[in-house]
N, CA, C and O atoms as a GROMACS GRO file, in nm:
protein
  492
    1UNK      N    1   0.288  -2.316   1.073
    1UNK     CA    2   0.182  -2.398   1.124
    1UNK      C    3   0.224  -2.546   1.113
    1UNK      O    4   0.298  -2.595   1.029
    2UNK      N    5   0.160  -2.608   1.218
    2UNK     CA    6   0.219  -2.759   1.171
    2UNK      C    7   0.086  -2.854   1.228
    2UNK      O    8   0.002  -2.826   1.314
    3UNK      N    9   0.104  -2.988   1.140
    3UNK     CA   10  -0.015  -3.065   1.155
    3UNK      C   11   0.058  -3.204   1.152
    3UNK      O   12   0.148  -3.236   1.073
    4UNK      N   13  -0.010  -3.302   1.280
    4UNK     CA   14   0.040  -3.377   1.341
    4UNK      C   15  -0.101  -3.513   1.247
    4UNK      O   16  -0.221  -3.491   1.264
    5UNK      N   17  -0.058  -3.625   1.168
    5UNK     CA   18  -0.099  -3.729   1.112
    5UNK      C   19  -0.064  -3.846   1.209
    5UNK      O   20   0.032  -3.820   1.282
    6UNK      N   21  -0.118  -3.965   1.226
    6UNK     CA   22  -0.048  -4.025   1.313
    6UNK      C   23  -0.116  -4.173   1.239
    6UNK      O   24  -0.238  -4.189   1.244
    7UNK      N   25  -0.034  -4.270   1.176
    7UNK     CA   26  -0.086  -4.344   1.125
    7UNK      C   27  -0.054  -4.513   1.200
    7UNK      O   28   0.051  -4.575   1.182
    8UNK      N   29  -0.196  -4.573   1.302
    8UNK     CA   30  -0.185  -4.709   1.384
    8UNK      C   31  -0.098  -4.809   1.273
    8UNK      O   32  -0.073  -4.798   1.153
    9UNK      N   33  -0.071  -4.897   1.366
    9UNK     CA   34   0.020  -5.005   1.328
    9UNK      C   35   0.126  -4.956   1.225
    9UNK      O   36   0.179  -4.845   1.216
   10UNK      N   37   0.143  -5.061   1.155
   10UNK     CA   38   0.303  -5.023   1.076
   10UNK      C   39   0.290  -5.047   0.877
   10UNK      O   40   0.209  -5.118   0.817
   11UNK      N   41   0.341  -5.005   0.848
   11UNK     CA   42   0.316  -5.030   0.709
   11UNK      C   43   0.415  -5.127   0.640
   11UNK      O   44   0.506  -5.162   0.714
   12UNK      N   45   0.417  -5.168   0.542
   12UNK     CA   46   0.504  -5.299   0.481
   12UNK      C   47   0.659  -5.189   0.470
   12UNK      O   48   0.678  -5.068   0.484
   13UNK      N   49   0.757  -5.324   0.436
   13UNK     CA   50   0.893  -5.243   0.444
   13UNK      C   51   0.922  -5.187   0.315
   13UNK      O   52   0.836  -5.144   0.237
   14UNK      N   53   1.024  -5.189   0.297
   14UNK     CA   54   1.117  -5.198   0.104
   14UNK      C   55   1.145  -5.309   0.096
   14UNK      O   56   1.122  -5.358  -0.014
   15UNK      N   57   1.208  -5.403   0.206
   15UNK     CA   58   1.206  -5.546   0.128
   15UNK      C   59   1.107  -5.583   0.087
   15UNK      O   60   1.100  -5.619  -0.030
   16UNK      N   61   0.995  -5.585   0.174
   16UNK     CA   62   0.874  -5.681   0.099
   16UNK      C   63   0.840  -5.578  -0.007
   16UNK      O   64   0.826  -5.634  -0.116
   17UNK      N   65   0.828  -5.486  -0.011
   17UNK     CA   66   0.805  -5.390  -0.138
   17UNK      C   67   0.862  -5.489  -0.267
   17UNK      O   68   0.788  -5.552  -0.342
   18UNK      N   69   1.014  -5.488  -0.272
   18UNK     CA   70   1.082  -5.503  -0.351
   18UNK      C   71   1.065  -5.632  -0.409
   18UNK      O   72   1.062  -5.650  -0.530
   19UNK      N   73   1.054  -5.736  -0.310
   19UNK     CA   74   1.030  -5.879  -0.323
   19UNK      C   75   0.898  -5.880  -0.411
   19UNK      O   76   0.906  -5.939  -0.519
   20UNK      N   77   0.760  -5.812  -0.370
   20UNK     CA   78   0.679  -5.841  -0.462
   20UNK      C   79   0.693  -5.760  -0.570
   20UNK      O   80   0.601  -5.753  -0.652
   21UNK      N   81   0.800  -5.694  -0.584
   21UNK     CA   82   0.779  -5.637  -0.738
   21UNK      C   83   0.856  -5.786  -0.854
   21UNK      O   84   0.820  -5.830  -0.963
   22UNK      N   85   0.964  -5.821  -0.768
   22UNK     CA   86   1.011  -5.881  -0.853
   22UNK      C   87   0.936  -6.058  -0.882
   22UNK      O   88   0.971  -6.138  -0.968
   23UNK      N   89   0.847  -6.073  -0.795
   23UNK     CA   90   0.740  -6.182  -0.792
   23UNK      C   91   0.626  -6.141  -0.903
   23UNK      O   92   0.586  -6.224  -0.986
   24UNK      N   93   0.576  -6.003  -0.899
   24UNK     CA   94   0.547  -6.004  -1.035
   24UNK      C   95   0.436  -5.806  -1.008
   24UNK      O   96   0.354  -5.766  -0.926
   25UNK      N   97   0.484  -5.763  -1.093
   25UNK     CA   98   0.454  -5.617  -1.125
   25UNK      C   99   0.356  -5.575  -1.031
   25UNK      O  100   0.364  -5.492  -0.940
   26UNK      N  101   0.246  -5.658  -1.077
   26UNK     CA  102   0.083  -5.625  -1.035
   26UNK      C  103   0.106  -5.671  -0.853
   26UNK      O  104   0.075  -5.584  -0.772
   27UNK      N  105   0.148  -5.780  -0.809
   27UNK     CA  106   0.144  -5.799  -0.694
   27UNK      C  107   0.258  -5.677  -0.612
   27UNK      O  108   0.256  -5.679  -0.489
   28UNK      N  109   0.320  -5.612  -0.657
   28UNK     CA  110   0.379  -5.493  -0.617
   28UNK      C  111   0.286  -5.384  -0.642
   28UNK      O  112   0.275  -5.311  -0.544
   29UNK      N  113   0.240  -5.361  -0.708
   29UNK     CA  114   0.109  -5.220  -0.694
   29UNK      C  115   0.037  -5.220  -0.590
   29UNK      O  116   0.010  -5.137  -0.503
   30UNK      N  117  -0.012  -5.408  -0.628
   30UNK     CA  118  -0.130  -5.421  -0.534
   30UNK      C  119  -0.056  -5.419  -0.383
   30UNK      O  120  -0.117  -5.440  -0.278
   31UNK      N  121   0.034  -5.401  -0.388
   31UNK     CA  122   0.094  -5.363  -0.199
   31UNK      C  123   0.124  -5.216  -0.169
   31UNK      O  124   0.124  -5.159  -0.060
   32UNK      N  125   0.154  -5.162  -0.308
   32UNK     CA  126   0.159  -4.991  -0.250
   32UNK      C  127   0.011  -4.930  -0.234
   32UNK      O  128  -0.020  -4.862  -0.136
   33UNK      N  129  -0.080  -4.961  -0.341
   33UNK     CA  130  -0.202  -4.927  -0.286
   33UNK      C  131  -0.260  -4.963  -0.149
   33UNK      O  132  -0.327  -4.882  -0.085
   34UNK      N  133  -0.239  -5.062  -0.115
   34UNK     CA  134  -0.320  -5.122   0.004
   34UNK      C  135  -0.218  -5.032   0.126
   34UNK      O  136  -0.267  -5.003   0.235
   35UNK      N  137  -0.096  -5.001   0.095
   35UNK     CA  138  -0.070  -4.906   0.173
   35UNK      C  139  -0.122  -4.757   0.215
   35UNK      O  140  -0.143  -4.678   0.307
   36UNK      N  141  -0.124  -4.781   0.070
   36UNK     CA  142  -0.158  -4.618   0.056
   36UNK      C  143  -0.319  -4.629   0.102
   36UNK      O  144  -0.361  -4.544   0.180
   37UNK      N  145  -0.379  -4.700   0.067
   37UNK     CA  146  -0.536  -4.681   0.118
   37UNK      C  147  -0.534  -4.664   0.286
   37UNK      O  148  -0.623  -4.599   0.340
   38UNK      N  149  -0.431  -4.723   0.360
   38UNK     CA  150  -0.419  -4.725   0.499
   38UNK      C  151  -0.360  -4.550   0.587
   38UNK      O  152  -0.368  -4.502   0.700
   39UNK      N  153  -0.324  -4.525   0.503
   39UNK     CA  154  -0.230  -4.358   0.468
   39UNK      C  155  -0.404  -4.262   0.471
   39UNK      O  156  -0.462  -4.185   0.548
   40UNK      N  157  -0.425  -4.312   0.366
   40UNK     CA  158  -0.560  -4.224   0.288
   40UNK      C  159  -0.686  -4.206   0.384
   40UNK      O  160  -0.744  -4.097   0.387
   41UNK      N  161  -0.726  -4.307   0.460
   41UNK     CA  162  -0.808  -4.312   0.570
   41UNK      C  163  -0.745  -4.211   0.720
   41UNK      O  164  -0.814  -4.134   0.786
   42UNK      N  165  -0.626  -4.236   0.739
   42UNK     CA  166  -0.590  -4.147   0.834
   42UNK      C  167  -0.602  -4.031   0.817
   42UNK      O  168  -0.665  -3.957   0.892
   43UNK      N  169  -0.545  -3.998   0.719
   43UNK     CA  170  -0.577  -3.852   0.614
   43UNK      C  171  -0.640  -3.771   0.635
   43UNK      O  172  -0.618  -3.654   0.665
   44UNK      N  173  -0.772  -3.857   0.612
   44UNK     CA  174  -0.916  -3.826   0.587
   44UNK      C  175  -0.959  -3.826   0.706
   44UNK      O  176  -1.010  -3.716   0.725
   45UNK      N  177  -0.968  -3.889   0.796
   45UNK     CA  178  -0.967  -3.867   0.928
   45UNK      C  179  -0.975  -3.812   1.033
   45UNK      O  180  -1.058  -3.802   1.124
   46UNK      N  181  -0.827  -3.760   0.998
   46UNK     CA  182  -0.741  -3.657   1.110
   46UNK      C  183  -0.735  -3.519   1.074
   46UNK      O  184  -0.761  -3.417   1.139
   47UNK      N  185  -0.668  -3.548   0.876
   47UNK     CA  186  -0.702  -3.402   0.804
   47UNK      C  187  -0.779  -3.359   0.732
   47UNK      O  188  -0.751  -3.275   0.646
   48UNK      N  189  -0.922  -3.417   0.756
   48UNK     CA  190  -0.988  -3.403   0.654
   48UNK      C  191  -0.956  -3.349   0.529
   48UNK      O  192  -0.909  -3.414   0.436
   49UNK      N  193  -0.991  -3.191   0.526
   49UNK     CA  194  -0.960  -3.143   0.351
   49UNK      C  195  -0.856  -3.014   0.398
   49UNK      O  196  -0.890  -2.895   0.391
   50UNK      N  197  -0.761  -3.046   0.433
   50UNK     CA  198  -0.689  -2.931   0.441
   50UNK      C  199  -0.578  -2.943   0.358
   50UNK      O  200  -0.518  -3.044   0.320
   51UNK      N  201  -0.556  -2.813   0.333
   51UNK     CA  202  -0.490  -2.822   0.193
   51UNK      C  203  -0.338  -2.713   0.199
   51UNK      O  204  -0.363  -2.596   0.226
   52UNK      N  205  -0.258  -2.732   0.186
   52UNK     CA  206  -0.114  -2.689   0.232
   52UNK      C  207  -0.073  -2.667   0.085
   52UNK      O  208  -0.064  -2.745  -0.010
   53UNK      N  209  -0.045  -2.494   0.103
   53UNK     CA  210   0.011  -2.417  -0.026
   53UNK      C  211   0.151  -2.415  -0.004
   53UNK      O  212   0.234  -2.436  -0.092
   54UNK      N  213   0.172  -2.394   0.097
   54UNK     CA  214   0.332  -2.356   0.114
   54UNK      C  215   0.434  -2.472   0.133
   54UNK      O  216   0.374  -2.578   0.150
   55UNK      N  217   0.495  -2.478   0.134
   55UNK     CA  218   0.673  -2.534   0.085
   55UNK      C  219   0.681  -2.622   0.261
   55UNK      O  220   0.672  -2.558   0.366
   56UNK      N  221   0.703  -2.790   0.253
   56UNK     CA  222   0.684  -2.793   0.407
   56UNK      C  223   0.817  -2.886   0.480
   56UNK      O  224   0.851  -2.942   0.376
   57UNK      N  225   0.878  -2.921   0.546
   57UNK     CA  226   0.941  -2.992   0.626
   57UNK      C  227   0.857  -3.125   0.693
   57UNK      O  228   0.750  -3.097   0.746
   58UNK      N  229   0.907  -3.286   0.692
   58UNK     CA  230   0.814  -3.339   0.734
   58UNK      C  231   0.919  -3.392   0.797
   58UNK      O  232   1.034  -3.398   0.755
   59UNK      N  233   0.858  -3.449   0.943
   59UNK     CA  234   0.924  -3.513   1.046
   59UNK      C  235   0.839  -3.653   1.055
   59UNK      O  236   0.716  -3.658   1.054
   60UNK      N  237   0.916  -3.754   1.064
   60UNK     CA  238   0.866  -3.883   1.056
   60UNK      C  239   0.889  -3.930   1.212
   60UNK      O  240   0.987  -3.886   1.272
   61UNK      N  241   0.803  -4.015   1.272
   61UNK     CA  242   0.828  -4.096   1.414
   61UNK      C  243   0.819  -4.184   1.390
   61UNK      O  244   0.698  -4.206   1.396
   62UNK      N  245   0.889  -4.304   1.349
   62UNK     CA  246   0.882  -4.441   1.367
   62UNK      C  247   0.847  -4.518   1.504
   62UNK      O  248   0.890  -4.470   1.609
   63UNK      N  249   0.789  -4.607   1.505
   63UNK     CA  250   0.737  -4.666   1.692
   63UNK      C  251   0.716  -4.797   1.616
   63UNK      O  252   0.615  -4.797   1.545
   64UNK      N  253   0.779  -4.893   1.615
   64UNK     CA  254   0.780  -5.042   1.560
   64UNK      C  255   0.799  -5.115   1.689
   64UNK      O  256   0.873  -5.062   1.773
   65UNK      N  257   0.728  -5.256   1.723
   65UNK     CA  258   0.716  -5.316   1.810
   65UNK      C  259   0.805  -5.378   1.862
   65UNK      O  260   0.799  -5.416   1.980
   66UNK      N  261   0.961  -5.411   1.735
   66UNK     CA  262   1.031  -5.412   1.805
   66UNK      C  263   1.172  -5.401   1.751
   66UNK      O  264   1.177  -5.280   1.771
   67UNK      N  265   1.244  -5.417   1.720
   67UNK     CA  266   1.412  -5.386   1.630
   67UNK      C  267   1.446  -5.464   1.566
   67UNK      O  268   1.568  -5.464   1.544
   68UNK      N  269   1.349  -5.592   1.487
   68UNK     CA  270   1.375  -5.641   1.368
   68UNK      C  271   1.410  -5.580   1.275
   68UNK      O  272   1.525  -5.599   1.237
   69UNK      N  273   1.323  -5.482   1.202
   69UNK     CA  274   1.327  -5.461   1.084
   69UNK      C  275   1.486  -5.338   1.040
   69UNK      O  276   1.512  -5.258   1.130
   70UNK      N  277   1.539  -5.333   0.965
   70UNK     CA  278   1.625  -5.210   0.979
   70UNK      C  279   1.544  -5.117   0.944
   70UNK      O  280   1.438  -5.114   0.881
   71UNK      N  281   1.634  -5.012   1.013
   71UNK     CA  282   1.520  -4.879   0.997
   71UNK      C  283   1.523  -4.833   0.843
   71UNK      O  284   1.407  -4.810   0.809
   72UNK      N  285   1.633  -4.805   0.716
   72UNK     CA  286   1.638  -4.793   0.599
   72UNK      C  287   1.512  -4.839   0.558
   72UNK      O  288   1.428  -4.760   0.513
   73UNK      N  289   1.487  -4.985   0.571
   73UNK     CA  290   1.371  -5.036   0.544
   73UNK      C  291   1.229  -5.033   0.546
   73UNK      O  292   1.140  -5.087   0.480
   74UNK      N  293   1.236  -4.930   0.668
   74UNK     CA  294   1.093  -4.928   0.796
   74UNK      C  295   1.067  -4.783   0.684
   74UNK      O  296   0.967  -4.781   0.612
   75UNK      N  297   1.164  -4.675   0.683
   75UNK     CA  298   1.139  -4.530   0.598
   75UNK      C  299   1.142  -4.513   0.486
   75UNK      O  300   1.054  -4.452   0.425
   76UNK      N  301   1.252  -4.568   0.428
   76UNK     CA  302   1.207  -4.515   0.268
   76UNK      C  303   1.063  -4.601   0.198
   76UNK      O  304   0.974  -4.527   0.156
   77UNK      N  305   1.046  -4.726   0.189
   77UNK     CA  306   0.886  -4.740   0.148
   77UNK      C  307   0.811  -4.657   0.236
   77UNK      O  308   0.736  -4.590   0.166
   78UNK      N  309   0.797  -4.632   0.349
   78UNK     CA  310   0.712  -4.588   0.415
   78UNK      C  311   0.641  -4.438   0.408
   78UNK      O  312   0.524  -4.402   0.422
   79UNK      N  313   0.815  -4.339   0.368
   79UNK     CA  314   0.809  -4.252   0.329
   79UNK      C  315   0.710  -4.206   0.209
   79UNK      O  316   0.628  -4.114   0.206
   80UNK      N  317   0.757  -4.330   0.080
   80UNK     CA  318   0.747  -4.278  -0.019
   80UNK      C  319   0.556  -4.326  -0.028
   80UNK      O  320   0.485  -4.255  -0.100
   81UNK      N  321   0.514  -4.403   0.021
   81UNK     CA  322   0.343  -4.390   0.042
   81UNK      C  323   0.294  -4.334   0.086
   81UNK      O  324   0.189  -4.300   0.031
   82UNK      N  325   0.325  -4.277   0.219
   82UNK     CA  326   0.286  -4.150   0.296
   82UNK      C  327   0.288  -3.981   0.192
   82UNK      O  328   0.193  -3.904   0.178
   83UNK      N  329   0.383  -3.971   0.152
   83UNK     CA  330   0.416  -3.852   0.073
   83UNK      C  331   0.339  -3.885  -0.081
   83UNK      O  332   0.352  -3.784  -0.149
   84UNK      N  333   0.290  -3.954  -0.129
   84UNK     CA  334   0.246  -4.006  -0.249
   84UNK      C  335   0.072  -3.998  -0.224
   84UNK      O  336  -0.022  -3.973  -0.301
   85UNK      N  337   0.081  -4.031  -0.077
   85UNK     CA  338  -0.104  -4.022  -0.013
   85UNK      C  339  -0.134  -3.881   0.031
   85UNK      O  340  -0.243  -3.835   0.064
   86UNK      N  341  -0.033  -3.829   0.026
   86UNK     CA  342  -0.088  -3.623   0.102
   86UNK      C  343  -0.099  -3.573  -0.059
   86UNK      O  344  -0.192  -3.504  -0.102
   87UNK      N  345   0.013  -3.622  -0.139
   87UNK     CA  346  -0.039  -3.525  -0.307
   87UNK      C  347  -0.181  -3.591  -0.337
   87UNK      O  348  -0.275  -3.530  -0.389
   88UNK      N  349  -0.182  -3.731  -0.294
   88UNK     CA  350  -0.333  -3.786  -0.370
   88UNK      C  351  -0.468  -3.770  -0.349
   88UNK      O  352  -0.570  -3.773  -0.418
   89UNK      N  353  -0.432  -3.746  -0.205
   89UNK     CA  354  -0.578  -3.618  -0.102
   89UNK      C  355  -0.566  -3.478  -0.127
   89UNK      O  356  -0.643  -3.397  -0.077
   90UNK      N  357  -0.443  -3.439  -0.226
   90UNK     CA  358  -0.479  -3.339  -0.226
   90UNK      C  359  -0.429  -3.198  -0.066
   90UNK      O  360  -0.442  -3.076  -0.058
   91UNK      N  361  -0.380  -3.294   0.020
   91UNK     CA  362  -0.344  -3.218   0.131
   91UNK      C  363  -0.195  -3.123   0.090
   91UNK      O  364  -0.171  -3.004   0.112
   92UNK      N  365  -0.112  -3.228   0.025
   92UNK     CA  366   0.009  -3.140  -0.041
   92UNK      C  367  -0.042  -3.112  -0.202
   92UNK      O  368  -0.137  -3.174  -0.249
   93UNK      N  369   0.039  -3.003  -0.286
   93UNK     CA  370   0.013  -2.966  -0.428
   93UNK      C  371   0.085  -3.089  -0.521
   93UNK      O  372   0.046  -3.126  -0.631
   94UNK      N  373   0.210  -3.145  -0.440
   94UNK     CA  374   0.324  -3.260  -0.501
   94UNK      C  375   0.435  -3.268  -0.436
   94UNK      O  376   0.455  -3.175  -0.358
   95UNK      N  377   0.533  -3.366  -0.445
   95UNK     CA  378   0.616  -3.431  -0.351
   95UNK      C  379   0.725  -3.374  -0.390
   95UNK      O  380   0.825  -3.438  -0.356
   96UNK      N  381   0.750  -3.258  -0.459
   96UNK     CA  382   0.916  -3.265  -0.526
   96UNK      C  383   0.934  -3.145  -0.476
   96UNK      O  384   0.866  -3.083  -0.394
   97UNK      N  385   1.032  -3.116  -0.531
   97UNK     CA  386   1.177  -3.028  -0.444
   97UNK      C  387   1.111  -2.884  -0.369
   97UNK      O  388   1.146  -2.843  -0.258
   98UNK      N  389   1.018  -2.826  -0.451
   98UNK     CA  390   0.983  -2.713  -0.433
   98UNK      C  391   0.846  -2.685  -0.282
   98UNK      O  392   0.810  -2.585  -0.219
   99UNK      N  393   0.804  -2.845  -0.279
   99UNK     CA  394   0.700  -2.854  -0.192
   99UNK      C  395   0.753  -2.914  -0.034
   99UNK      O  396   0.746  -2.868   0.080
  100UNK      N  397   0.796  -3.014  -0.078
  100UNK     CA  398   0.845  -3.049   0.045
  100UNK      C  399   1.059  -3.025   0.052
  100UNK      O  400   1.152  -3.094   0.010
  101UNK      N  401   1.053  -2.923   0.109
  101UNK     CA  402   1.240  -2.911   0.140
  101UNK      C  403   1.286  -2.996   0.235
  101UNK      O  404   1.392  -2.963   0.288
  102UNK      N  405   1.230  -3.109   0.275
  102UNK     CA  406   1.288  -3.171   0.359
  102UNK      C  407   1.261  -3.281   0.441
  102UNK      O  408   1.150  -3.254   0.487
  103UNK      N  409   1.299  -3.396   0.490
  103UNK     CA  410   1.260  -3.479   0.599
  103UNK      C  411   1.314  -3.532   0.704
  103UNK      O  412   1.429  -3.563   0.674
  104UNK      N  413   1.288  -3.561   0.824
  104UNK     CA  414   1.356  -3.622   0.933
  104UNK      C  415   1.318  -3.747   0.984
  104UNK      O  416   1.197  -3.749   1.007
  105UNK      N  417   1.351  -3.807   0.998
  105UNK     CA  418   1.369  -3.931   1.089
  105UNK      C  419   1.383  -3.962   1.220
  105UNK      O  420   1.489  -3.933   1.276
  106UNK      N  421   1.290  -4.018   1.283
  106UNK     CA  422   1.338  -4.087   1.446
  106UNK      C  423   1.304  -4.228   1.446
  106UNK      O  424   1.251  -4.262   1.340
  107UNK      N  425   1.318  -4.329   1.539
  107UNK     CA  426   1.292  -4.472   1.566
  107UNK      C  427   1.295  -4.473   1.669
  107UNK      O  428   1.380  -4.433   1.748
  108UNK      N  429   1.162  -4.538   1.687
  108UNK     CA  430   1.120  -4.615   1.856
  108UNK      C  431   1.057  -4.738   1.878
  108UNK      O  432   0.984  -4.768   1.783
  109UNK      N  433   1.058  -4.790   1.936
  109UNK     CA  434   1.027  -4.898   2.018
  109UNK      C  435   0.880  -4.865   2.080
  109UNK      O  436   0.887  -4.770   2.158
  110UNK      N  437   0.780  -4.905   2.069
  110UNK     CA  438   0.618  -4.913   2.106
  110UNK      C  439   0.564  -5.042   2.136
  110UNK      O  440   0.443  -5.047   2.109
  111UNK      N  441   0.618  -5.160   2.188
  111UNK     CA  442   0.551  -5.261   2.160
  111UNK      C  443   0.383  -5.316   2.211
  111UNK      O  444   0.331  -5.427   2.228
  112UNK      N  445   0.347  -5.207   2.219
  112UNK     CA  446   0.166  -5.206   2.296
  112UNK      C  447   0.114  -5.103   2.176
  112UNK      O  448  -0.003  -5.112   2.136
  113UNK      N  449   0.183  -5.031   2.134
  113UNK     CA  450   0.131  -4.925   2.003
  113UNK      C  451   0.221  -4.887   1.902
  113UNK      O  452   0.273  -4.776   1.904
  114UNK      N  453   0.248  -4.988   1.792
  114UNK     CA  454   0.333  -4.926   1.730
  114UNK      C  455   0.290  -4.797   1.594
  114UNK      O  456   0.180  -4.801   1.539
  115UNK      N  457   0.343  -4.745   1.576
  115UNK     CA  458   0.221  -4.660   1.463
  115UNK      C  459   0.376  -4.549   1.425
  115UNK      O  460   0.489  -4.548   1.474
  116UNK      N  461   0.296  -4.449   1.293
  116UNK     CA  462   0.412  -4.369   1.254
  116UNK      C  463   0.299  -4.261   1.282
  116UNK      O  464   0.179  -4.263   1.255
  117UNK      N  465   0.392  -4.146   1.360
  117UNK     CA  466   0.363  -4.022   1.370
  117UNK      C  467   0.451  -3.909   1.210
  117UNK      O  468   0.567  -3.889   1.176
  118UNK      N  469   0.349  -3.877   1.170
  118UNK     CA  470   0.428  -3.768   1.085
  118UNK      C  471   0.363  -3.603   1.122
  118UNK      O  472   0.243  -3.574   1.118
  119UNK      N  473   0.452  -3.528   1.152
  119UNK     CA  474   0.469  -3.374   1.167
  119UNK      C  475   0.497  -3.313   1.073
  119UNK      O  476   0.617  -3.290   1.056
  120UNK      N  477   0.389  -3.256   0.964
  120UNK     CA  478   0.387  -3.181   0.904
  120UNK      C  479   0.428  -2.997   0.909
  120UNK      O  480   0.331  -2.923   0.918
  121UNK      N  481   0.537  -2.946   0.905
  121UNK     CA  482   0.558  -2.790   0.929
  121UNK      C  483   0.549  -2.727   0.783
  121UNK      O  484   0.607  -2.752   0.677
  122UNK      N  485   0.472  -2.652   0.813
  122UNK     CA  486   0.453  -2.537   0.660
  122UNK      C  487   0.586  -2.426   0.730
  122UNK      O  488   0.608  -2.387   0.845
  123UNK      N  489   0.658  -2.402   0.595
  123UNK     CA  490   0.778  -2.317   0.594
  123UNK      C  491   0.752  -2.210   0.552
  123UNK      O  492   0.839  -2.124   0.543
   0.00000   0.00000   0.00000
């Protein structure tokens, strides 16, 4: 089975991640939450309360407005709030080896809609 999340606009990178951690602890939380609250509403949303027992594959769509950012940048923070907001709803059981086997990557160009599509497949 697979379930399609699709989250508008774009979320902060790993640089700026990184930059406010080292500006100071709390102003780095306070940017993964505010991510994650943006994650958490789609969630809730799209998946309301559905709840995924089995072991899953996730496919990521990047659509950024335009080819500034490197993509390294655009996925791994992005990743790791997205996957941190499905254990925290409760939609996944947890993020590690046994739950999710896997992820993919694409990058696109949207400049009228940029947003991340994620494709959830139960294995």
């Amino acid at each position: 089975m697979q379930h399609l999340l699709t989250i508008n606009g774009r979320l902060d990178n790993m640089n700026d991640y990184t930059r406010a951690c080292r500006t100071n602890q709390y102003k780095g939380a306070k940017m993964k939450q505010k991510n994650e609250a943006v994650v958490i509403r789609a969630i809730l949303e799209q998946l309301g309360r559905l709840r995924i027992t089995k072991p899953v594959i996730i496919r990521y769509r990047w659509y950024e407005p335009n080819k500034r950012r490197d993509l390294d940048n655009i996925s791994s923070f992005g990743r790791k709030v997205i996957q941190d907001a499905l254990v925290q709803t409760k939609v996944l059981r947890d993020d590690g080896w046994s739950y999710i086997t896997g992820f993919q990557d694409a990058f696109f160009v949207d400049k009228e809609r940029p947003r991340i599509e994620v494709e959830i497949e139960e294995v």
